[in-house]
Amino acid sequence: MASSNACLLVILFLSCWASIGDAEYLKYKDPKQPLGVRIKDLMKRMTLAEKIGQMTQIERKVASPQVMKDYFIGSVLSGGGSVPAPQASAEVWVNMVNDFQKGALSTRLGIPMLYGIDAIHGHNNVYNATIFPHNIGLGATRDPDLVKRIGAATALEVRATGIPYTFAPCIAVCRDPRWGRCFESYSEDHKIVQAMTEIIPGLQGDFPANYRKGTPYVSGRDKVAACAKHFVGDGGTQKGINENNTVLSRPGLLSIHMPAYYNSIAKGVSTIMVSYSSWNGVKMHANQDMITGFLKNTLHFKGFVISDWQGIDRITSPPGANYTYSIQAGVNAGIDMVMIPFDYTPFISDLTTLVNSNIVPLSRIDDAVRRILRVKFSMGLFENPLADLSLVDQLGKKEHRELAREAVRKSLVLLKNGKSAHEQVLPLPKKAQNILVAGIHADNLGYQCGGWTIEWQGASGRITVGTTILDAIKLAVDPSTKVTYSENPDFTFAKTSKFSYAIVVVGEPPYSETAGDSLNLTILEPGSTIIHNVCRAVKCVVVIISGRPVLMEPHIEVIDALVAAWLPGSEGQGVADVLFGDYGFTGKLPRTWFKSVDQLPMNVGDRYYDPLFPFGFGLTTEAHI
């Protein structure tokens, strides 16, 4: 009897084990299965709550492992300046991201979450990261290979902190420098913007020869998913007002603002972000014709479409006036993932009601989730959901700083070199008795980096690790040369101190988005005063730190040499490299430099084109041998 009972127990155990084995084989978890099979298998197992959770992206400040589990949250982000701790190390970032991920993995289906961040000129939220020149400076380089290498370096630094997704690149075509995001645009010319989409294979990796073009692709754990933004026409708004209306014919929109999206999709960009702006009065976040009709159906984009920060709220005026309608309009337009970022429960509740009421079709939800899962599967997130510490040494590493320094050198545009062809000032001699360095931007790393650096709006001072232009000048000159720094010298001091020459570094304060909108485009005071005090007293080189062309005509006559340095980032040595002739000037204007703001908007090819310096202008110098 005991023997037969034992046999029965063995048989029961074996049959249970076999059934557990069968239950445990989940096609979606098998990397050997085709992508389409994995997506289909997972989706048939998902409830509506799990699907809507995948469409929800929340800010890290409201995220927790429990929230991830309870609401099946599909994505978390860091907004500008949102960090786990001031000056947090890569290890602290990795641990935070993994904590959220463990919450997502503890759900019934274990779908990993996707963490995103604005790494738009390097990993700019993170202390000690390499800060590259902003896009306007990269446009001046005319060097797509350089931009691809910057993408690869940025991917490594982002992965060093455990993050697999960046909201970059911005492929806006800025048509009016009064726009506060103009520095995020490579050029007023869509051909340059198209060329600079080489940053996408830098970020994501080169897809293999047999890969289907237009399908999202991330090649490995040292690469990140990219995001082309902001779809579409964000750089063409009236008077350059951020989030304003772009008034343009359909052929105009497609010929100026759309071409870079063709390149981005062909290069396998994983995601595309919708613009806050409107086109001919229709909010892009509610534009079904452009998002579903053109982007998805005509261009066959297979990745997912993400909203901007509280973007659906702004479908109504004032924002959030009818949130349920905004969800309906945005999701039905074709937005797949919604950047909430804070108050996520009303979104989840309202979208659930809209689906159950057949106002938002379940087919639209399924399309969104299918696209999100396609990106997550294609980037290997299911196989490697947790970050490790193997890449922490990539953050701010020497090779990346050298690359940034190279980018600074190539981005500088020489606009004037001497008051006549026979009086060239640049390159400057390294050996001189006493030189003056002046200006509020000369020794200010935060001003040098601009907006979207450590804080959303940027900040003043030694905000991260880097080399200011003053630091760089001191390193570049001969040991016998005395460097006198005076932030705001008066005329008498400049005149009587017997300086061999002066370098004046002035420009714009840091800003981002609407805070950067400007109707006058003047430099930050006392910048104008400093130029006139110094340049009337001593031979001077003026270096302009700005996110766009600024008003220079009142000052141009007193300046001996003028350099547009844009927003060069953390490696100020790149500026000194070229000023002192270790390398020659090669940069070309990526946008027209106006004489007066009354001329704006003014772009190359316009009928009435009378610039101070035309698009493509840039004097060259030879390096000292």
mmCIF file of C-alpha atoms in Angstrom, residues 272-603:
data_model
loop_
_atom_site.group_PDB
_atom_site.id
_atom_site.type_symbol
_atom_site.label_atom_id
_atom_site.label_comp_id
_atom_site.label_asym_id
_atom_site.label_seq_id
_atom_site.Cartn_x
_atom_site.Cartn_y
_atom_site.Cartn_z
ATOM 1 C CA ILE A 272 9.142 60.322 -32.597
ATOM 2 C CA MET A 273 7.910 63.106 -30.284
ATOM 3 C CA VAL A 274 5.006 65.353 -31.234
ATOM 4 C CA SER A 275 5.388 69.140 -31.175
ATOM 5 C CA TYR A 276 3.536 71.505 -28.852
ATOM 6 C CA SER A 277 3.064 73.812 -31.829
ATOM 7 C CA SER A 278 0.129 74.016 -34.225
ATOM 8 C CA TRP A 279 0.030 73.865 -38.001
ATOM 9 C CA ASN A 280 -2.440 76.273 -39.577
ATOM 10 C CA GLY A 281 -4.356 76.427 -36.300
ATOM 11 C CA VAL A 282 -4.506 72.686 -35.575
ATOM 12 C CA LYS A 283 -2.565 71.467 -32.532
ATOM 13 C CA MET A 284 -0.047 68.850 -33.628
ATOM 14 C CA HIS A 285 -0.928 66.749 -30.557
ATOM 15 C CA ALA A 286 -4.446 66.412 -32.005
ATOM 16 C CA ASN A 287 -3.520 66.185 -35.690
ATOM 17 C CA GLN A 288 -4.684 62.734 -36.771
ATOM 18 C CA ASP A 289 -4.017 63.500 -40.432
ATOM 19 C CA MET A 290 -0.306 64.125 -39.798
ATOM 20 C CA ILE A 291 0.403 61.591 -37.019
ATOM 21 C CA THR A 292 -1.630 58.610 -38.203
ATOM 22 C CA GLY A 293 -2.287 59.527 -41.815
ATOM 23 C CA PHE A 294 1.160 60.770 -42.837
ATOM 24 C CA LEU A 295 3.710 59.561 -40.287
ATOM 25 C CA LYS A 296 2.324 56.070 -39.716
ATOM 26 C CA ASN A 297 0.450 55.268 -42.911
ATOM 27 C CA THR A 298 2.382 57.184 -45.585
ATOM 28 C CA LEU A 299 5.899 57.076 -44.141
ATOM 29 C CA HIS A 300 5.359 53.614 -42.571
ATOM 30 C CA PHE A 301 6.979 54.586 -39.283
ATOM 31 C CA LYS A 302 6.955 51.446 -37.110
ATOM 32 C CA GLY A 303 8.253 52.832 -33.803
ATOM 33 C CA PHE A 304 6.090 54.615 -31.257
ATOM 34 C CA VAL A 305 4.896 58.215 -31.146
ATOM 35 C CA ILE A 306 5.312 59.973 -27.797
ATOM 36 C CA SER A 307 3.722 63.185 -26.573
ATOM 37 C CA ASP A 308 5.757 66.058 -25.202
ATOM 38 C CA TRP A 309 5.680 66.952 -21.487
ATOM 39 C CA GLN A 310 1.988 67.502 -20.618
ATOM 40 C CA GLY A 311 1.500 67.858 -24.359
ATOM 41 C CA ILE A 312 -2.037 66.518 -24.491
ATOM 42 C CA ASP A 313 -3.074 68.907 -21.697
ATOM 43 C CA ARG A 314 -2.199 71.774 -24.036
ATOM 44 C CA ILE A 315 -4.599 70.655 -26.751
ATOM 45 C CA THR A 316 -7.137 72.896 -24.977
ATOM 46 C CA SER A 317 -6.754 76.529 -24.007
ATOM 47 C CA PRO A 318 -6.149 76.979 -21.164
ATOM 48 C CA PRO A 319 -4.223 73.717 -20.741
ATOM 49 C CA GLY A 320 -6.160 71.000 -18.936
ATOM 50 C CA ALA A 321 -9.511 72.755 -19.438
ATOM 51 C CA ASN A 322 -11.099 69.522 -20.703
ATOM 52 C CA TYR A 323 -8.688 66.732 -19.868
ATOM 53 C CA THR A 324 -10.938 63.867 -20.972
ATOM 54 C CA TYR A 325 -11.374 65.470 -24.397
ATOM 55 C CA SER A 326 -7.609 66.057 -24.613
ATOM 56 C CA ILE A 327 -6.918 62.359 -23.956
ATOM 57 C CA GLN A 328 -9.479 61.393 -26.580
ATOM 58 C CA ALA A 329 -8.091 63.823 -29.169
ATOM 59 C CA GLY A 330 -4.439 62.973 -28.532
ATOM 60 C CA VAL A 331 -4.761 59.196 -28.428
ATOM 61 C CA ASN A 332 -7.144 59.060 -31.403
ATOM 62 C CA ALA A 333 -4.727 61.295 -33.329
ATOM 63 C CA GLY A 334 -2.145 58.530 -32.987
ATOM 64 C CA ILE A 335 -0.073 59.297 -29.891
ATOM 65 C CA ASP A 336 1.090 55.976 -28.448
ATOM 66 C CA MET A 337 2.887 56.917 -25.228
ATOM 67 C CA VAL A 338 1.717 59.880 -23.171
ATOM 68 C CA MET A 339 4.165 61.903 -21.083
ATOM 69 C CA ILE A 340 1.834 62.674 -18.188
ATOM 70 C CA PRO A 341 4.208 63.326 -16.163
ATOM 71 C CA PHE A 342 2.816 63.730 -12.611
ATOM 72 C CA ASP A 343 -0.931 63.201 -12.261
ATOM 73 C CA TYR A 344 -1.213 59.796 -13.909
ATOM 74 C CA THR A 345 -4.317 58.347 -12.232
ATOM 75 C CA PRO A 346 -6.839 60.646 -14.018
ATOM 76 C CA PHE A 347 -5.196 59.741 -17.333
ATOM 77 C CA ILE A 348 -5.472 56.019 -16.686
ATOM 78 C CA SER A 349 -9.037 56.302 -15.384
ATOM 79 C CA ASP A 350 -10.273 58.570 -18.188
ATOM 80 C CA LEU A 351 -8.650 56.557 -20.967
ATOM 81 C CA THR A 352 -10.138 53.360 -19.551
ATOM 82 C CA THR A 353 -13.600 54.960 -19.582
ATOM 83 C CA LEU A 354 -13.090 56.238 -23.138
ATOM 84 C CA VAL A 355 -12.182 52.757 -24.357
ATOM 85 C CA ASN A 356 -15.041 51.078 -22.510
ATOM 86 C CA SER A 357 -17.398 53.666 -24.040
ATOM 87 C CA ASN A 358 -16.008 52.971 -27.550
ATOM 88 C CA ILE A 359 -14.940 56.605 -27.892
ATOM 89 C CA VAL A 360 -11.332 55.491 -28.219
ATOM 90 C CA PRO A 361 -11.328 52.215 -30.188
ATOM 91 C CA LEU A 362 -9.546 49.218 -28.669
ATOM 92 C CA SER A 363 -7.785 48.892 -32.033
ATOM 93 C CA ARG A 364 -6.119 52.272 -31.369
ATOM 94 C CA ILE A 365 -4.924 51.047 -27.966
ATOM 95 C CA ASP A 366 -3.606 47.850 -29.533
ATOM 96 C CA ASP A 367 -1.730 49.827 -32.195
ATOM 97 C CA ALA A 368 -0.088 51.937 -29.486
ATOM 98 C CA VAL A 369 0.905 48.976 -27.332
ATOM 99 C CA ARG A 370 2.160 46.980 -30.302
ATOM 100 C CA ARG A 371 4.474 49.846 -31.225
ATOM 101 C CA ILE A 372 5.747 50.299 -27.666
ATOM 102 C CA LEU A 373 6.426 46.572 -27.328
ATOM 103 C CA ARG A 374 8.168 46.517 -30.720
ATOM 104 C CA VAL A 375 10.658 49.096 -29.447
ATOM 105 C CA LYS A 376 11.157 47.309 -26.142
ATOM 106 C CA PHE A 377 11.721 43.940 -27.831
ATOM 107 C CA SER A 378 13.954 45.363 -30.568
ATOM 108 C CA MET A 379 16.284 47.012 -28.047
ATOM 109 C CA GLY A 380 16.684 43.830 -26.013
ATOM 110 C CA LEU A 381 14.906 45.183 -22.947
ATOM 111 C CA PHE A 382 13.171 41.884 -22.200
ATOM 112 C CA GLU A 383 16.482 40.012 -22.191
ATOM 113 C CA ASN A 384 18.414 42.681 -20.280
ATOM 114 C CA PRO A 385 15.945 44.738 -18.247
ATOM 115 C CA LEU A 386 18.327 45.563 -15.392
ATOM 116 C CA ALA A 387 21.349 47.830 -15.754
ATOM 117 C CA ASP A 388 24.692 46.943 -14.219
ATOM 118 C CA LEU A 389 27.742 48.976 -13.274
ATOM 119 C CA SER A 390 29.946 47.836 -16.159
ATOM 120 C CA LEU A 391 29.761 51.199 -17.987
ATOM 121 C CA VAL A 392 30.019 53.639 -15.077
ATOM 122 C CA ASP A 393 33.568 54.578 -16.101
ATOM 123 C CA GLN A 394 32.195 55.951 -19.400
ATOM 124 C CA LEU A 395 30.661 59.010 -17.725
ATOM 125 C CA GLY A 396 32.733 62.094 -18.565
ATOM 126 C CA LYS A 397 35.687 60.010 -19.675
ATOM 127 C CA LYS A 398 38.754 61.596 -21.244
ATOM 128 C CA GLU A 399 38.113 60.310 -24.784
ATOM 129 C CA HIS A 400 34.634 61.835 -24.774
ATOM 130 C CA ARG A 401 35.956 65.170 -23.526
ATOM 131 C CA GLU A 402 38.542 65.136 -26.316
ATOM 132 C CA LEU A 403 35.728 64.495 -28.795
ATOM 133 C CA ALA A 404 33.778 67.426 -27.360
ATOM 134 C CA ARG A 405 36.882 69.598 -27.634
ATOM 135 C CA GLU A 406 37.190 68.608 -31.311
ATOM 136 C CA ALA A 407 33.527 69.513 -31.825
ATOM 137 C CA VAL A 408 34.077 72.938 -30.257
ATOM 138 C CA ARG A 409 37.051 73.620 -32.555
ATOM 139 C CA LYS A 410 35.047 72.700 -35.657
ATOM 140 C CA SER A 411 31.960 74.655 -34.559
ATOM 141 C CA LEU A 412 33.630 78.069 -34.192
ATOM 142 C CA VAL A 413 32.779 80.533 -36.956
ATOM 143 C CA LEU A 414 35.175 83.405 -37.632
ATOM 144 C CA LEU A 415 33.057 86.386 -38.687
ATOM 145 C CA LYS A 416 35.683 89.124 -38.701
ATOM 146 C CA ASN A 417 39.484 89.017 -38.614
ATOM 147 C CA GLY A 418 41.005 92.469 -38.559
ATOM 148 C CA LYS A 419 39.692 95.842 -39.559
ATOM 149 C CA SER A 420 41.203 95.325 -42.995
ATOM 150 C CA ALA A 421 42.591 92.395 -44.974
ATOM 151 C CA HIS A 422 46.120 93.495 -44.033
ATOM 152 C CA GLU A 423 45.517 93.605 -40.277
ATOM 153 C CA GLN A 424 44.553 90.046 -39.405
ATOM 154 C CA VAL A 425 44.360 89.474 -35.660
ATOM 155 C CA LEU A 426 43.836 85.727 -35.468
ATOM 156 C CA PRO A 427 45.499 83.448 -34.660
ATOM 157 C CA LEU A 428 46.737 85.177 -31.520
ATOM 158 C CA PRO A 429 50.343 84.887 -30.317
ATOM 159 C CA LYS A 430 50.717 82.687 -27.250
ATOM 160 C CA LYS A 431 53.701 84.664 -26.075
ATOM 161 C CA ALA A 432 52.819 88.173 -24.996
ATOM 162 C CA GLN A 433 53.663 90.390 -22.061
ATOM 163 C CA ASN A 434 50.193 90.850 -20.629
ATOM 164 C CA ILE A 435 46.782 89.959 -22.054
ATOM 165 C CA LEU A 436 43.328 90.909 -20.826
ATOM 166 C CA VAL A 437 40.478 88.428 -20.627
ATOM 167 C CA ALA A 438 37.162 90.168 -19.967
ATOM 168 C CA GLY A 439 33.461 89.451 -20.006
ATOM 169 C CA ILE A 440 30.808 87.765 -17.890
ATOM 170 C CA HIS A 441 30.981 84.576 -19.991
ATOM 171 C CA ALA A 442 34.752 84.072 -19.819
ATOM 172 C CA ASP A 443 34.818 82.151 -16.548
ATOM 173 C CA ASN A 444 31.269 80.808 -16.312
ATOM 174 C CA LEU A 445 30.807 77.161 -17.211
ATOM 175 C CA GLY A 446 27.034 77.360 -16.885
ATOM 176 C CA TYR A 447 26.805 80.248 -19.368
ATOM 177 C CA GLN A 448 29.155 78.378 -21.696
ATOM 178 C CA CYS A 449 26.932 75.267 -21.674
ATOM 179 C CA GLY A 450 23.585 77.064 -22.021
ATOM 180 C CA GLY A 451 20.127 75.694 -21.281
ATOM 181 C CA TRP A 452 19.383 72.028 -20.735
ATOM 182 C CA THR A 453 22.506 71.634 -18.585
ATOM 183 C CA ILE A 454 22.156 70.238 -15.049
ATOM 184 C CA GLU A 455 18.946 72.307 -14.780
ATOM 185 C CA TRP A 456 16.197 72.631 -17.389
ATOM 186 C CA GLN A 457 16.905 76.353 -17.828
ATOM 187 C CA GLY A 458 20.640 75.959 -17.307
ATOM 188 C CA ALA A 459 22.423 77.864 -14.553
ATOM 189 C CA SER A 460 25.356 80.137 -13.771
ATOM 190 C CA GLY A 461 28.768 79.150 -12.398
ATOM 191 C CA ARG A 462 30.692 75.899 -11.987
ATOM 192 C CA ILE A 463 27.610 73.759 -12.388
ATOM 193 C CA THR A 464 29.473 70.645 -13.516
ATOM 194 C CA VAL A 465 32.957 69.403 -14.378
ATOM 195 C CA GLY A 466 34.587 71.219 -17.278
ATOM 196 C CA THR A 467 37.009 73.849 -18.514
ATOM 197 C CA THR A 468 35.964 77.487 -18.857
ATOM 198 C CA ILE A 469 37.336 79.634 -21.659
ATOM 199 C CA LEU A 470 39.447 81.541 -19.121
ATOM 200 C CA ASP A 471 40.853 78.240 -17.799
ATOM 201 C CA ALA A 472 41.625 77.241 -21.370
ATOM 202 C CA ILE A 473 43.389 80.518 -22.230
ATOM 203 C CA LYS A 474 45.614 80.183 -19.173
ATOM 204 C CA LEU A 475 46.518 76.637 -20.221
ATOM 205 C CA ALA A 476 47.183 77.664 -23.833
ATOM 206 C CA VAL A 477 49.472 80.686 -23.513
ATOM 207 C CA ASP A 478 53.190 80.677 -22.904
ATOM 208 C CA PRO A 479 54.157 80.377 -19.201
ATOM 209 C CA SER A 480 55.743 83.827 -19.438
ATOM 210 C CA THR A 481 52.508 85.482 -20.560
ATOM 211 C CA LYS A 482 50.541 87.228 -17.838
ATOM 212 C CA VAL A 483 46.779 86.699 -18.068
ATOM 213 C CA THR A 484 44.722 89.422 -16.361
ATOM 214 C CA TYR A 485 41.063 88.604 -15.856
ATOM 215 C CA SER A 486 38.604 91.421 -15.288
ATOM 216 C CA GLU A 487 34.936 90.541 -15.685
ATOM 217 C CA ASN A 488 33.739 94.096 -16.338
ATOM 218 C CA PRO A 489 36.678 96.473 -16.841
ATOM 219 C CA ASP A 490 36.223 100.177 -17.462
ATOM 220 C CA PHE A 491 37.781 102.033 -20.382
ATOM 221 C CA THR A 492 40.552 103.637 -18.337
ATOM 222 C CA PHE A 493 41.734 100.316 -16.930
ATOM 223 C CA ALA A 494 41.791 98.755 -20.387
ATOM 224 C CA LYS A 495 43.566 101.767 -21.920
ATOM 225 C CA THR A 496 46.272 102.341 -19.299
ATOM 226 C CA SER A 497 47.264 98.763 -18.445
ATOM 227 C CA LYS A 498 49.354 98.255 -21.600
ATOM 228 C CA PHE A 499 47.745 94.992 -22.671
ATOM 229 C CA SER A 500 49.121 93.285 -25.770
ATOM 230 C CA TYR A 501 45.579 92.363 -26.753
ATOM 231 C CA ALA A 502 42.230 91.493 -25.166
ATOM 232 C CA ILE A 503 39.807 88.585 -25.438
ATOM 233 C CA VAL A 504 36.230 89.585 -24.586
ATOM 234 C CA VAL A 505 33.753 86.759 -23.937
ATOM 235 C CA VAL A 506 30.109 87.856 -23.755
ATOM 236 C CA GLY A 507 26.739 86.633 -24.978
ATOM 237 C CA GLU A 508 23.353 85.335 -23.899
ATOM 238 C CA PRO A 509 22.328 83.955 -20.506
ATOM 239 C CA PRO A 510 21.219 80.308 -20.382
ATOM 240 C CA TYR A 511 17.569 79.601 -21.247
ATOM 241 C CA SER A 512 15.300 76.893 -22.593
ATOM 242 C CA GLU A 513 12.045 76.875 -24.508
ATOM 243 C CA THR A 514 9.608 79.768 -23.920
ATOM 244 C CA ALA A 515 11.948 81.518 -21.473
ATOM 245 C CA GLY A 516 14.357 81.946 -24.386
ATOM 246 C CA ASP A 517 11.895 83.591 -26.768
ATOM 247 C CA SER A 518 13.294 87.039 -27.570
ATOM 248 C CA LEU A 519 12.035 89.919 -29.668
ATOM 249 C CA ASN A 520 15.265 91.957 -29.417
ATOM 250 C CA LEU A 521 18.047 89.294 -29.504
ATOM 251 C CA THR A 522 20.501 91.429 -27.579
ATOM 252 C CA ILE A 523 23.433 90.130 -25.558
ATOM 253 C CA LEU A 524 23.314 90.050 -21.783
ATOM 254 C CA GLU A 525 24.262 93.316 -20.089
ATOM 255 C CA PRO A 526 26.850 94.551 -19.349
ATOM 256 C CA GLY A 527 28.128 92.740 -22.458
ATOM 257 C CA SER A 528 27.730 95.718 -24.802
ATOM 258 C CA THR A 529 29.466 98.019 -22.329
ATOM 259 C CA ILE A 530 32.364 95.607 -21.941
ATOM 260 C CA ILE A 531 32.840 95.409 -25.725
ATOM 261 C CA HIS A 532 32.964 99.185 -26.053
ATOM 262 C CA ASN A 533 35.158 99.770 -23.007
ATOM 263 C CA VAL A 534 37.742 97.185 -24.082
ATOM 264 C CA CYS A 535 37.662 97.350 -27.860
ATOM 265 C CA ARG A 536 38.062 101.132 -27.981
ATOM 266 C CA ALA A 537 41.112 100.805 -25.732
ATOM 267 C CA VAL A 538 43.038 97.786 -27.004
ATOM 268 C CA LYS A 539 43.155 95.361 -29.933
ATOM 269 C CA CYS A 540 40.347 92.924 -29.155
ATOM 270 C CA VAL A 541 38.849 89.580 -30.118
ATOM 271 C CA VAL A 542 35.183 89.231 -29.160
ATOM 272 C CA VAL A 543 33.881 85.702 -28.599
ATOM 273 C CA ILE A 544 30.087 85.478 -28.613
ATOM 274 C CA ILE A 545 28.484 82.728 -26.523
ATOM 275 C CA SER A 546 24.915 82.396 -27.775
ATOM 276 C CA GLY A 547 22.286 79.962 -28.952
ATOM 277 C CA ARG A 548 21.653 81.916 -32.168
ATOM 278 C CA PRO A 549 22.772 85.026 -34.012
ATOM 279 C CA VAL A 550 22.404 88.100 -31.814
ATOM 280 C CA LEU A 551 22.377 91.826 -32.531
ATOM 281 C CA MET A 552 25.981 92.795 -33.378
ATOM 282 C CA GLU A 553 25.725 95.663 -35.848
ATOM 283 C CA PRO A 554 26.031 98.399 -33.172
ATOM 284 C CA HIS A 555 29.343 96.858 -32.033
ATOM 285 C CA ILE A 556 30.904 95.534 -35.197
ATOM 286 C CA GLU A 557 32.992 98.606 -36.061
ATOM 287 C CA VAL A 558 34.936 98.729 -32.790
ATOM 288 C CA ILE A 559 35.683 94.966 -32.799
ATOM 289 C CA ASP A 560 38.941 93.775 -34.386
ATOM 290 C CA ALA A 561 37.988 90.094 -34.605
ATOM 291 C CA LEU A 562 34.641 88.399 -33.995
ATOM 292 C CA VAL A 563 34.043 84.707 -33.274
ATOM 293 C CA ALA A 564 30.679 82.945 -32.977
ATOM 294 C CA ALA A 565 31.268 80.172 -30.430
ATOM 295 C CA TRP A 566 27.567 79.253 -29.956
ATOM 296 C CA LEU A 567 27.071 77.196 -26.761
ATOM 297 C CA PRO A 568 30.274 75.144 -26.725
ATOM 298 C CA GLY A 569 29.619 73.014 -23.634
ATOM 299 C CA SER A 570 32.042 71.776 -21.011
ATOM 300 C CA GLU A 571 35.270 71.776 -23.029
ATOM 301 C CA GLY A 572 36.390 75.383 -23.329
ATOM 302 C CA GLN A 573 39.847 74.294 -24.500
ATOM 303 C CA GLY A 574 38.377 73.876 -27.970
ATOM 304 C CA VAL A 575 37.963 77.669 -28.132
ATOM 305 C CA ALA A 576 41.568 78.343 -27.083
ATOM 306 C CA ASP A 577 42.840 75.697 -29.533
ATOM 307 C CA VAL A 578 41.606 77.806 -32.448
ATOM 308 C CA LEU A 579 42.151 81.307 -31.052
ATOM 309 C CA PHE A 580 45.867 80.546 -30.617
ATOM 310 C CA GLY A 581 46.303 78.724 -33.908
ATOM 311 C CA ASP A 582 46.819 75.106 -32.883
ATOM 312 C CA TYR A 583 43.946 74.515 -35.314
ATOM 313 C CA GLY A 584 42.454 76.726 -38.007
ATOM 314 C CA PHE A 585 38.951 78.168 -38.158
ATOM 315 C CA THR A 586 36.731 76.031 -40.412
ATOM 316 C CA GLY A 587 33.126 76.560 -39.197
ATOM 317 C CA LYS A 588 30.425 77.976 -41.477
ATOM 318 C CA LEU A 589 27.282 79.789 -40.370
ATOM 319 C CA PRO A 590 24.402 77.291 -40.052
ATOM 320 C CA ARG A 591 22.002 80.194 -40.149
ATOM 321 C CA THR A 592 21.779 83.745 -41.443
ATOM 322 C CA TRP A 593 23.185 86.481 -39.182
ATOM 323 C CA PHE A 594 20.778 89.423 -39.394
ATOM 324 C CA LYS A 595 21.568 93.136 -39.204
ATOM 325 C CA SER A 596 18.354 94.138 -37.441
ATOM 326 C CA VAL A 597 15.538 92.154 -35.820
ATOM 327 C CA ASP A 598 13.170 94.103 -38.073
ATOM 328 C CA GLN A 599 14.405 91.874 -40.909
ATOM 329 C CA LEU A 600 13.197 88.689 -39.240
ATOM 330 C CA PRO A 601 12.308 86.112 -40.276
ATOM 331 C CA MET A 602 15.043 86.077 -42.918
ATOM 332 C CA ASN A 603 16.485 82.886 -44.353
#
